[in-house]
Tab-separated table of C-alpha atoms and ligand atoms in Angstrom:
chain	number	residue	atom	x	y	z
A	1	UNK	CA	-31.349	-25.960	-46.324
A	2	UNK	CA	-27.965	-23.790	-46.482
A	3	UNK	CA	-29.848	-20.538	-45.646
A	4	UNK	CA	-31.853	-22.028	-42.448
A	5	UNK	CA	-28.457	-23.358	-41.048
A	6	UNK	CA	-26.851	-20.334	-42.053
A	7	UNK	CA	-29.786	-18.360	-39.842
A	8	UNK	CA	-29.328	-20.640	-37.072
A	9	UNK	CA	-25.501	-19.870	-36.861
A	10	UNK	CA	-26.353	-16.230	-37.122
A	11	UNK	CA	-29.076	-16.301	-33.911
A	12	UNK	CA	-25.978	-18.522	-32.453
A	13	UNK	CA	-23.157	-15.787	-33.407
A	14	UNK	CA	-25.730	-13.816	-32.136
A	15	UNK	CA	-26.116	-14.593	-28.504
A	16	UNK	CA	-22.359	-15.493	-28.214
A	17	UNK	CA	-21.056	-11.869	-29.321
A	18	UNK	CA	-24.167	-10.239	-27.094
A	19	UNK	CA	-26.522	-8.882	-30.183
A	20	UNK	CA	-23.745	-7.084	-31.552
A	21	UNK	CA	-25.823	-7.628	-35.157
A	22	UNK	CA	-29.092	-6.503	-33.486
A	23	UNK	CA	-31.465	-9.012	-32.814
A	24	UNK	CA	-33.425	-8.465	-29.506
A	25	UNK	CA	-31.567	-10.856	-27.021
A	26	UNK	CA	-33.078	-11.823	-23.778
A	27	UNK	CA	-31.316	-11.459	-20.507
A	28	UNK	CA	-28.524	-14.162	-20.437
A	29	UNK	CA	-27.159	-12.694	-16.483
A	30	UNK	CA	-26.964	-15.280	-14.184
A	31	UNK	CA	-30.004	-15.307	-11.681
A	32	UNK	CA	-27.649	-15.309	-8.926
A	33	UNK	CA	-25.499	-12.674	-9.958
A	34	UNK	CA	-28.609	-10.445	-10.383
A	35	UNK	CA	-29.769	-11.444	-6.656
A	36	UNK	CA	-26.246	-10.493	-5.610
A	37	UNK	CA	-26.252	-7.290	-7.044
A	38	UNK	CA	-30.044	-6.010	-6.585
A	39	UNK	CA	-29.035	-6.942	-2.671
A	40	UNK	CA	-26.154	-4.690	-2.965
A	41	UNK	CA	-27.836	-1.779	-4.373
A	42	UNK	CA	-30.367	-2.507	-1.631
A	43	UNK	CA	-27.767	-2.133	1.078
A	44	UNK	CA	-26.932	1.270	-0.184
A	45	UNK	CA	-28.956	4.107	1.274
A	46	UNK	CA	-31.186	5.691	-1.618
A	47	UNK	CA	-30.267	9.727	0.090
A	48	UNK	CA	-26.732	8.620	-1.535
A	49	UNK	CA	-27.620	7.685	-4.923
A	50	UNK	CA	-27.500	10.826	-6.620
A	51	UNK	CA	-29.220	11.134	-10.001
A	52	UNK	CA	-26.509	10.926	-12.401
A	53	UNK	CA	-24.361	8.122	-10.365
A	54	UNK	CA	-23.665	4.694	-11.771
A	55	UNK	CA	-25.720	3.159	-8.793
A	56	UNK	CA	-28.766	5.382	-10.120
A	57	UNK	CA	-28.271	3.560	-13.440
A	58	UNK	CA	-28.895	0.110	-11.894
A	59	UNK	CA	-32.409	-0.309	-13.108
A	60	UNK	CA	-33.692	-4.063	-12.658
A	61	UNK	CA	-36.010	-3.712	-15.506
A	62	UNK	CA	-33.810	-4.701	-17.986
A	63	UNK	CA	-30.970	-7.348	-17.897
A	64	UNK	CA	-27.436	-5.864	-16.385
A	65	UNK	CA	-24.975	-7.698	-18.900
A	66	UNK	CA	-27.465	-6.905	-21.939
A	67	UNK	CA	-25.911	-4.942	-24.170
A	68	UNK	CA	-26.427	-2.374	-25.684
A	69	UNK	CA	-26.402	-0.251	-22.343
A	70	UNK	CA	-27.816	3.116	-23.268
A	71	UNK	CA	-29.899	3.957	-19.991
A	72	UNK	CA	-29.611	1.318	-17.594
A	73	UNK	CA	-26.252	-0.456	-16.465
A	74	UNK	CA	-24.267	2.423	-17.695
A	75	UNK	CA	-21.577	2.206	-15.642
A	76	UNK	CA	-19.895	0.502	-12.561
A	77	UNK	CA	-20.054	-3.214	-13.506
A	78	UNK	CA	-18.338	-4.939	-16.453
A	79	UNK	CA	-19.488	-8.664	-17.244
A	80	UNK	CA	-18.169	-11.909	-19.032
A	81	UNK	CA	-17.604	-11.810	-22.402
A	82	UNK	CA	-20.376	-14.179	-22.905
A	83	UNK	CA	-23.189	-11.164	-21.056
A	84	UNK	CA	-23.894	-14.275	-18.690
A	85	UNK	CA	-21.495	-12.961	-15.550
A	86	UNK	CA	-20.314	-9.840	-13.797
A	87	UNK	CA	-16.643	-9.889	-13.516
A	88	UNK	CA	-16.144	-6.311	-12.304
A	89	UNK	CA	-17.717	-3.590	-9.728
A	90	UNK	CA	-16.057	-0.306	-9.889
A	91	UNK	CA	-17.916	2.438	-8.837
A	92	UNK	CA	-17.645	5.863	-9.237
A	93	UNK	CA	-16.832	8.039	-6.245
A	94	UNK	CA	-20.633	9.593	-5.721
A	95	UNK	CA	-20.793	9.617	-1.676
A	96	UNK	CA	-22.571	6.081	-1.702
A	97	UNK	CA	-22.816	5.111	2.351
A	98	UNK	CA	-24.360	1.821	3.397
A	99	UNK	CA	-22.794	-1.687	4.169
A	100	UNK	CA	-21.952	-4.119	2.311
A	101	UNK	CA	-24.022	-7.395	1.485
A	102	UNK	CA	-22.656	-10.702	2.215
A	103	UNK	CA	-24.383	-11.602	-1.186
A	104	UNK	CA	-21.459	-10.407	-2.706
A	105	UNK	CA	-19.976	-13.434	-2.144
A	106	UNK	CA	-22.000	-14.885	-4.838
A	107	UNK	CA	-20.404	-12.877	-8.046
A	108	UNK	CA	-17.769	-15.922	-7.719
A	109	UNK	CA	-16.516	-14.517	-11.607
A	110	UNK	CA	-15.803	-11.086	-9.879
A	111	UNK	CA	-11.792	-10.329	-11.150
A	112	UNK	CA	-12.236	-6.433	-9.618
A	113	UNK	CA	-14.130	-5.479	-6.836
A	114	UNK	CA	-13.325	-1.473	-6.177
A	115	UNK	CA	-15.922	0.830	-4.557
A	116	UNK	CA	-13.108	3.037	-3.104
A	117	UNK	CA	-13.643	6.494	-1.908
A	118	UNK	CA	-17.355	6.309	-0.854
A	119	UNK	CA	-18.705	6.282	2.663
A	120	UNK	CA	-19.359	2.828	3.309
A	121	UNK	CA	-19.551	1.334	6.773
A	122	UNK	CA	-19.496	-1.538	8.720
A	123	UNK	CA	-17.788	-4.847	8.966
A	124	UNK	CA	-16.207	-6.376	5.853
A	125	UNK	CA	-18.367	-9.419	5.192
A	126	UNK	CA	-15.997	-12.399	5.407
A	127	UNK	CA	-18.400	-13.933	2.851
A	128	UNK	CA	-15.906	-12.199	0.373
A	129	UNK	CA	-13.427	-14.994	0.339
A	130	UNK	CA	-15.973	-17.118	-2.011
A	131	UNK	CA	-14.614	-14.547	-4.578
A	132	UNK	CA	-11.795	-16.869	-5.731
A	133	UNK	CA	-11.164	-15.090	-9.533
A	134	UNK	CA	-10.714	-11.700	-7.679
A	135	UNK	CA	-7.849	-10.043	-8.373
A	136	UNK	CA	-8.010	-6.565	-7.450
A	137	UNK	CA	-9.985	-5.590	-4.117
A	138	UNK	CA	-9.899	-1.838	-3.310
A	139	UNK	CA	-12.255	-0.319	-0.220
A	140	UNK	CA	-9.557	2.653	-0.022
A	141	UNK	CA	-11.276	5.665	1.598
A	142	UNK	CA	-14.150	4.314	3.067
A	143	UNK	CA	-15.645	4.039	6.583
A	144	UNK	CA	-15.156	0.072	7.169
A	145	UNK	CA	-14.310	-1.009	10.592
A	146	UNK	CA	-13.910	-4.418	12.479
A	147	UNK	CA	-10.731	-6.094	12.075
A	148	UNK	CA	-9.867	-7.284	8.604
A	149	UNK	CA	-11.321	-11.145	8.159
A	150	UNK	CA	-8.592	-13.660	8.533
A	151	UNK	CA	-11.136	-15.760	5.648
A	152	UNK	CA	-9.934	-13.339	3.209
A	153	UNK	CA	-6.493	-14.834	2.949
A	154	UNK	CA	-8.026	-17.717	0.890
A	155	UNK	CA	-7.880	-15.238	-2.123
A	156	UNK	CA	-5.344	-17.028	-3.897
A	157	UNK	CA	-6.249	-14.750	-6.893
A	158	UNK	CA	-5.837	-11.420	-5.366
A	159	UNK	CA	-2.742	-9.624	-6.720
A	160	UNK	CA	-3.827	-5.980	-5.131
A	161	UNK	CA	-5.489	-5.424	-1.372
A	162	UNK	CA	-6.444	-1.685	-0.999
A	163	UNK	CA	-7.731	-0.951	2.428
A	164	UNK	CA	-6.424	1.974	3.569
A	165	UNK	CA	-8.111	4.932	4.696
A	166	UNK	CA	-10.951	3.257	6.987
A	167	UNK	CA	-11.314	2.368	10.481
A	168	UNK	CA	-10.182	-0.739	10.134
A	169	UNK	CA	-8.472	-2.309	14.063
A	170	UNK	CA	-7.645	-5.891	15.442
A	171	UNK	CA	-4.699	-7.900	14.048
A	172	UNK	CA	-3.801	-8.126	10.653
A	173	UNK	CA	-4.701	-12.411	9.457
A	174	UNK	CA	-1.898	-14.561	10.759
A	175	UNK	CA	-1.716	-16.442	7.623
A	176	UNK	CA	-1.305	-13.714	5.315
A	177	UNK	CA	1.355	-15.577	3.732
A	178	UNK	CA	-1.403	-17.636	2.051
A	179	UNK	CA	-2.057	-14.925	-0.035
A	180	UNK	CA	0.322	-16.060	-3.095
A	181	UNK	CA	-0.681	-13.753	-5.682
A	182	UNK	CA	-0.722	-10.963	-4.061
A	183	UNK	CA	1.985	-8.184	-5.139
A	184	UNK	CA	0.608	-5.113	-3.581
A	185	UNK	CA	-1.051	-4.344	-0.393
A	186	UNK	CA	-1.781	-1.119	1.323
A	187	UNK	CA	-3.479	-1.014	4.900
A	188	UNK	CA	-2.528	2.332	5.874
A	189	UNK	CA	-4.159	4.828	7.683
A	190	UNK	CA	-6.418	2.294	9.880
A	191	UNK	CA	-5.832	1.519	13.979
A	192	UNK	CA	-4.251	-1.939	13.206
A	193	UNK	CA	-2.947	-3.166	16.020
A	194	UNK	CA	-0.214	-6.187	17.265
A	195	UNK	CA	3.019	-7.462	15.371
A	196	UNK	CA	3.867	-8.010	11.529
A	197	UNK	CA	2.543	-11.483	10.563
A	198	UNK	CA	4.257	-13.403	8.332
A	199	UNK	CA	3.805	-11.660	4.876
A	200	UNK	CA	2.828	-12.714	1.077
A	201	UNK	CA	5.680	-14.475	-0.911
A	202	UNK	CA	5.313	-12.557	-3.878
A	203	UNK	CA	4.653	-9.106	-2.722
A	204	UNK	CA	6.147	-5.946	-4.089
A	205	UNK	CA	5.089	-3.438	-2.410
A	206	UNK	CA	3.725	-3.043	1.145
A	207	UNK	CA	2.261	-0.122	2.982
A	208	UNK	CA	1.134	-0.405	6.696
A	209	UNK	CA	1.457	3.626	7.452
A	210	UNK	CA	-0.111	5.447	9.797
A	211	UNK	CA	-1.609	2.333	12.311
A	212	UNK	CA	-0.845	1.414	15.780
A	213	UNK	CA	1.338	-1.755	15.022
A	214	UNK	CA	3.930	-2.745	17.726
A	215	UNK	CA	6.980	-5.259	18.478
A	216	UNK	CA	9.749	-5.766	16.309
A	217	UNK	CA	10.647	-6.708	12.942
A	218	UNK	CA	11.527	-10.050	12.353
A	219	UNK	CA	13.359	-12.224	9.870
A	220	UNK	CA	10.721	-14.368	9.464
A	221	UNK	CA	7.988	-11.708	8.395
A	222	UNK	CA	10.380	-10.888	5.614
A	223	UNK	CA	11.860	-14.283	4.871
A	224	UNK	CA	11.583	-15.006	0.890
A	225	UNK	CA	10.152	-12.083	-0.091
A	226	UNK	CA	12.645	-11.675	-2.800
A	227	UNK	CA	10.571	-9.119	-4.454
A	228	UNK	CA	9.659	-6.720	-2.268
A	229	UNK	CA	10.477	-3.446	-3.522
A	230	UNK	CA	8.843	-0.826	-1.065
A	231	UNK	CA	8.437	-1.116	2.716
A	232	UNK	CA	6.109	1.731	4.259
A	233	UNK	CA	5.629	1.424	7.882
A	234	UNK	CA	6.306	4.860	9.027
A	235	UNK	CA	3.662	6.202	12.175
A	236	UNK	CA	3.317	3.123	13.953
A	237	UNK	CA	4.443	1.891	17.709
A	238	UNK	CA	7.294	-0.153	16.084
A	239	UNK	CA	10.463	-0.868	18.450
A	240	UNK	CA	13.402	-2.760	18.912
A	241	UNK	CA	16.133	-2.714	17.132
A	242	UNK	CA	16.638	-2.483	13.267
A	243	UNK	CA	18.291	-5.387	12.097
A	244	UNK	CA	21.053	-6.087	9.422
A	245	UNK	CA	18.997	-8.485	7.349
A	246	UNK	CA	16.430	-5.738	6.276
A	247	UNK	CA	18.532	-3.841	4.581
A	248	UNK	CA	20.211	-6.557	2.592
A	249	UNK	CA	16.483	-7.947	0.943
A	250	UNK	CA	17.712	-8.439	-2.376
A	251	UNK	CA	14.629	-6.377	-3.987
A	252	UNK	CA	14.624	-3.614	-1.664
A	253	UNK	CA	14.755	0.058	-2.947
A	254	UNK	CA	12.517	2.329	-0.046
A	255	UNK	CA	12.572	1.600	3.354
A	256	UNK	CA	10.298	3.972	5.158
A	257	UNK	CA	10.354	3.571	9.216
A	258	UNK	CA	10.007	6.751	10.466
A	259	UNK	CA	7.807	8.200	13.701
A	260	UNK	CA	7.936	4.554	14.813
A	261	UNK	CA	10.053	3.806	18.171
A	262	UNK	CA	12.653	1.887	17.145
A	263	UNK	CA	16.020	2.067	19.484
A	264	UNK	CA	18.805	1.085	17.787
A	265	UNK	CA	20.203	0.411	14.005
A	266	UNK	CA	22.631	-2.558	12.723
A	267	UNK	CA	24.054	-2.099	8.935
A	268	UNK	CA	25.869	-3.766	7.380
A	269	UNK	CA	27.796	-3.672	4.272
A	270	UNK	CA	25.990	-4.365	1.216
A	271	UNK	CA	26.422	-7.818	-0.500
A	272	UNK	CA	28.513	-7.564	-4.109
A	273	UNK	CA	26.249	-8.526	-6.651
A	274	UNK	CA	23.439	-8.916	-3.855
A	275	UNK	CA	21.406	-7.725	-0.978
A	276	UNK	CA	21.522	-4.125	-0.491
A	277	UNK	CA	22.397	-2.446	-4.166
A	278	UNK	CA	19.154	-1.601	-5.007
A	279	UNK	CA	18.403	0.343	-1.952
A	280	UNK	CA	17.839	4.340	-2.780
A	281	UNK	CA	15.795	5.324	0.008
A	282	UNK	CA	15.994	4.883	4.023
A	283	UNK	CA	13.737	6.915	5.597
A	284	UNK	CA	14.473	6.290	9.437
A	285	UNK	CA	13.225	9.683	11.109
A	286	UNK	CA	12.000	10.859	14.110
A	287	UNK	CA	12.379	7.291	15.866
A	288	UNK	CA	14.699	7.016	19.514
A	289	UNK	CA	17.754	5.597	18.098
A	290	UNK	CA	20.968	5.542	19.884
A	291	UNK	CA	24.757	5.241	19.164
A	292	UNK	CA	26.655	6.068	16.002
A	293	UNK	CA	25.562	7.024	12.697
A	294	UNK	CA	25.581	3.768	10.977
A	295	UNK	CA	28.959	4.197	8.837
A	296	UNK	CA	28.308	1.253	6.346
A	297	UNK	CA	25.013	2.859	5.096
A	298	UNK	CA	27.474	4.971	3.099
A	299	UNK	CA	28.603	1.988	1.039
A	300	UNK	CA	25.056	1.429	-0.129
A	301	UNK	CA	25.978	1.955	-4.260
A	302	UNK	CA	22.013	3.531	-4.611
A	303	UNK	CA	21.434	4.904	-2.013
A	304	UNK	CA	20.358	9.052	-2.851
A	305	UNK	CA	18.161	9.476	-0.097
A	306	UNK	CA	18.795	8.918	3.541
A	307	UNK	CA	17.013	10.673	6.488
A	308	UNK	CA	17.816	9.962	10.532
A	309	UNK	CA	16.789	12.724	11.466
A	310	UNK	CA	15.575	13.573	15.274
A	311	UNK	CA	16.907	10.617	16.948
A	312	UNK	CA	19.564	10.591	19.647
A	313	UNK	CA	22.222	9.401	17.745
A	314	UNK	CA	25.906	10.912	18.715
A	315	UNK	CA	29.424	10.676	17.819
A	316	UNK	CA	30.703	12.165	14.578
A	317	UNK	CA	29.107	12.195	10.647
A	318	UNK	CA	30.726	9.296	8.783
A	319	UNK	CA	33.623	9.791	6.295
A	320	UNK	CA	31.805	7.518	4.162
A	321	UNK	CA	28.973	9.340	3.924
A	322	UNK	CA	31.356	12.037	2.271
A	323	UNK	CA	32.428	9.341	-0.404
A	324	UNK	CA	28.634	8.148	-1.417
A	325	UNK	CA	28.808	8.670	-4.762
A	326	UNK	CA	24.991	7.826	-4.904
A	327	UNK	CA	23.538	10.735	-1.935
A	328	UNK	CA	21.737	13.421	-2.688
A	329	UNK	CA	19.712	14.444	0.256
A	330	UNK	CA	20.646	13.408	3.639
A	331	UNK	CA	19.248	14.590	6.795
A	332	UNK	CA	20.955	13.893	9.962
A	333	UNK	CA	19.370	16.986	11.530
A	334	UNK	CA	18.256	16.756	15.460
A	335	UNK	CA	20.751	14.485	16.212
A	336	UNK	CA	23.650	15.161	19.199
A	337	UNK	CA	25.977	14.670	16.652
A	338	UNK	CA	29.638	16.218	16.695
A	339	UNK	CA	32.882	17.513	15.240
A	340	UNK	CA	33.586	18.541	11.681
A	341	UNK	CA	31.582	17.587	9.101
A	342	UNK	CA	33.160	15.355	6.179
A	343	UNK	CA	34.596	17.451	3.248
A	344	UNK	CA	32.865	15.158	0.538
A	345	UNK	CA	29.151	16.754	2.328
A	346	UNK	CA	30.071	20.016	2.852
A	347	UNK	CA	32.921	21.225	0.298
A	348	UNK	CA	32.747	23.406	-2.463
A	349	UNK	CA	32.091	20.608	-4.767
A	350	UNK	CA	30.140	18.447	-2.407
A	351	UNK	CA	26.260	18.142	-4.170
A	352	UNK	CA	23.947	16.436	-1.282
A	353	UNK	CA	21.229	18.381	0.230
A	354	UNK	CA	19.444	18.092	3.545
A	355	UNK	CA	20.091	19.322	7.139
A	356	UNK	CA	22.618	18.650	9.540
A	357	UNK	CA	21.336	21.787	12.119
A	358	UNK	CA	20.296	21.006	15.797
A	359	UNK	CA	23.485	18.985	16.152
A	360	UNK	CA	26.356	19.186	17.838
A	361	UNK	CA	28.921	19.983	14.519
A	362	UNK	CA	31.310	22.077	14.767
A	363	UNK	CA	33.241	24.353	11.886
A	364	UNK	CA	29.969	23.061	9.773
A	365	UNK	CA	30.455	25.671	6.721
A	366	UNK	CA	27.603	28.740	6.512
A	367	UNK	CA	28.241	27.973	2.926
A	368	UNK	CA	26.841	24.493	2.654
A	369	UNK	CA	23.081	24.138	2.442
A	370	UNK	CA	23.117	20.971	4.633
A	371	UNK	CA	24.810	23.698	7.416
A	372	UNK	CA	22.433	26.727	7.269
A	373	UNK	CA	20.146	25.509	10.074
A	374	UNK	CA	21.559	26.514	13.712
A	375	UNK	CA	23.160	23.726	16.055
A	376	UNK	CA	21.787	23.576	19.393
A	377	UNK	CA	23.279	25.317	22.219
A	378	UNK	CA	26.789	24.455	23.401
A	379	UNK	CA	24.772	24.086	27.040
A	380	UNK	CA	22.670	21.390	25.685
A	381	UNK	CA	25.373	19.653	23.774
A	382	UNK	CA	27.942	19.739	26.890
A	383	UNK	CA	24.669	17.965	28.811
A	384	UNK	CA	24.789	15.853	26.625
A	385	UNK	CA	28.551	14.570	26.180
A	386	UNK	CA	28.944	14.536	29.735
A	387	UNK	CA	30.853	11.989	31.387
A	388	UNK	CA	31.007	9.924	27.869
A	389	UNK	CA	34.032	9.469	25.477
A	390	UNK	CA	32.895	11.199	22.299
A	391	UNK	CA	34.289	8.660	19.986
B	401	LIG	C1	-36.576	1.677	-14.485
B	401	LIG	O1	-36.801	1.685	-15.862
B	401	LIG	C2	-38.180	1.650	-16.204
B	401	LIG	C3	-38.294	1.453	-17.708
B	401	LIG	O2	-37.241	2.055	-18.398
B	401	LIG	C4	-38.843	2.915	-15.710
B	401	LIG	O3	-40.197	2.901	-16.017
B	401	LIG	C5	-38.647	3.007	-14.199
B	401	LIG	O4	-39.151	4.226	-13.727
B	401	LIG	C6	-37.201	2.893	-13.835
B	401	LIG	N1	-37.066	2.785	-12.415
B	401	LIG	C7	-36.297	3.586	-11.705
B	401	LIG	C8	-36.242	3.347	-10.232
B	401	LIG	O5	-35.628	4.468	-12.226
B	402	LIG	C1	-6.848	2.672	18.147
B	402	LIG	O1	-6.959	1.527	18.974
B	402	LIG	C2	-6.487	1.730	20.285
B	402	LIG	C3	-6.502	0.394	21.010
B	402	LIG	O2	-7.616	-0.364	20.653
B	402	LIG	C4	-7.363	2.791	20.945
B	402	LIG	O3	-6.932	3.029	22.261
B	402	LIG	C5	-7.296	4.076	20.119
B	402	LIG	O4	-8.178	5.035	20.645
B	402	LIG	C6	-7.651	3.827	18.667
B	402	LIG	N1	-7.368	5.010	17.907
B	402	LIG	C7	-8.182	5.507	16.985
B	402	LIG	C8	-7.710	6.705	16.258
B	402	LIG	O5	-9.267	4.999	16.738
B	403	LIG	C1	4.278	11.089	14.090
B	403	LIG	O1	3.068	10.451	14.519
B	403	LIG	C2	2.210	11.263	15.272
B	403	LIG	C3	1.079	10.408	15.764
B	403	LIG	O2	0.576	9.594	14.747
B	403	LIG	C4	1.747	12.428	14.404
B	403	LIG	O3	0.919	13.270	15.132
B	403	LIG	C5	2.974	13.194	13.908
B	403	LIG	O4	2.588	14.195	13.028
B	403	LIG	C6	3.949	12.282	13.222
B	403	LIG	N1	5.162	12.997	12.941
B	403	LIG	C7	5.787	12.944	11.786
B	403	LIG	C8	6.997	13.734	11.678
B	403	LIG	O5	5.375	12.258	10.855
């Protein structure tokens, strides 16, 4: 009586830990998952599944989540500890093009859904926001375009959104803010078009390079994001002016804004003990901002990198920027900026590097790596002072 109850547990055991004592154990993978997946290898075009590719491994004969997987299923799915659900699709980057199935939406267990730098096309199904356990979703480097679905903000799961590197236009979701899990999100390098919406509570880090987004930034896009660490918005059709608030987020340490079209700057000082200390890098460059050189930046206690560089600012460098003890690069170069440079930047002792040339600086010291580009001509700089109090 003890041994048959003793087999029983074992066949039990068995099944549960997936044959790891090596009975033969019959497919356990749900029949919807394998309908989900047999349609997405059927959406991929067989000239791109090269022999020795994961895809190529996805042989129907035998179960996917069996185990062990010597020469089917070897690679780019991962199931449920149980061999009953796939909880993760990462393929390997073999050239696969096709589109993608809405089937997918029926791998509800997915956690990771990555099939990044392939050559897939086509709209991205909005079928996908089914996929409630997902966590990761990466179609970096791939050929998707259509605008992104606003369904996929239901992905209260997601903590990373990948889509950069496609063709990807339209409006970003207006209720991205729904996404509460999500800490990093990269969009870059699409043709996204209209305003910020506004963003996830929780995120850390957000990259938008490289699109066609426009208007200004406003408080509200950034209100409560007490996290967010890295801003990347640089090559868009941004404008306006750059408020005060931005730079005091209390989590902030890059700021990257350049070749947008911003017009003007407001700083100010940093908050003790708050807003503003973590900051290290400001990255405004080649934008159309006018007016002074925004003095308080040079209070920022981080701050080690700092570039406003071709703009049309004027007026002379900042003392402060000469008492950072923080800088280390700073480029202020194609500017219409004038007079003397601050000792601290310049001086024997100073240690920032960068470019102040194509300015309007005068006595800037040969000596000084900051000063070995040429200021523009005194013709051009004359031009440009005339009729206006230099400050
Ligand atoms: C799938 O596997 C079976 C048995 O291992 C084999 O006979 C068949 O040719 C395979 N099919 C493909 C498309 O590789
Ligand atoms: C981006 O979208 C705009 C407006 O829809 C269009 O004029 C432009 O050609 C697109 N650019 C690219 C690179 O697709
Ligand atoms: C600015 O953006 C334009 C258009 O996207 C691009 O051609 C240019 O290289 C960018 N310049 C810099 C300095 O990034």
């Amino acid at each position: 009586m003890q041994n048959i109850i003793y087999l029983w547990a074992t066949i039990i055991l068995c099944i549960h830990t997936n044959n790891k004592c090596g009975f033969l154990v019959q497919g356990l993978t749900s029949s919807t998952d394998i309908e989900a997946l047999k349609a997405f290898k059927a959406s991929i075009k067989p000239s791109s599944i090269t022999p020795w590719s994961c895809i190529a491994s996805w042989n129907f004969t035998t179960d996917p989540c069996s185990v062990p997987r010597r020469t089917h299923f070897t690679c780019g799915l991962t199931c449920t500890t149980d061999n009953t659900r796939v909880n993760q699709i990462t393929l390997d980057p073999a050239g696969y093009t096709g589109t993608l199935t809405p089937l997918l939406s029926q791998l509800t267990t997915l956690v990771t859904l990555d099939l990044s730098e392939n050559s897939f096309y086509g709209t991205i199904p909005s079928s996908l926001s089914s996929l409630s356990n997902l966590q990761t979703l990466s179609l970096r480097s791939n050929s998707f375009s259509g605008s992104i679905p606003p369904s996929i903000t239901n992905l209260k799961s997601l903590q990373s959104l990948d889509l950069s590197h496609n063709s990807l236009s339209g409006f970003l979701p207006n209720s991205m803010n729904s996404l509460i899990s999500l800490r990093r999100m990269d969009l870059s390098f699409n043709n996204l078009t209209g305003g910020l919406p506004k963003l996830p509570p929780n995120l850390l880090d957000l990259a938008i390079k490289a699109n066609s987004l426009s208007g200004v930034l406003q408080k509200t896009t950034f209100e409560g994001l007490n996290q967010l660490e890295v801003v990347e918005l640089s090559d868009n059709a941004l404008g306006g002016n750059i408020e005060a608030w931005l730079f005091l987020l209390p989590s902030l340490q890059q700021l990257d804004l350049a070749n947008n079209t911003f017009i003007g700057v407001e700083i100010s000082r940093p908050v003790v003990g708050g807003g503003g200390n973590s900051l290290v890098a400001v990255d405004l460059g080649f934008n159309k901002i006018q007016g002074y050189v925004p003095a308080n930046l040079g209070a920022y206690p981080s701050l080690s990198f700092l570039s406003l560089r071709y703009n049309a600012l004027r007026g002379a460098i900042p003392l402060e920027y000469g008492k950072s003890k923080s800088m280390k690069r700073l480029f202020l170069d194609g500017n219409f900026l004038m007079g003397k440079p601050p000792a601290g930047l310049v001086g024997a002792r100073a240690e920032v590097s960068g470019s102040l040339g194509d300015n309007c600086l005068e006595g800037c010291p040969v000596r000084s790596q900051l000063c070995t580009a040429k200021q523009k001509p005194s013709s051009v700089c004359r031009q440009a002072y005339r009729g206006r109090a230099a400050r």
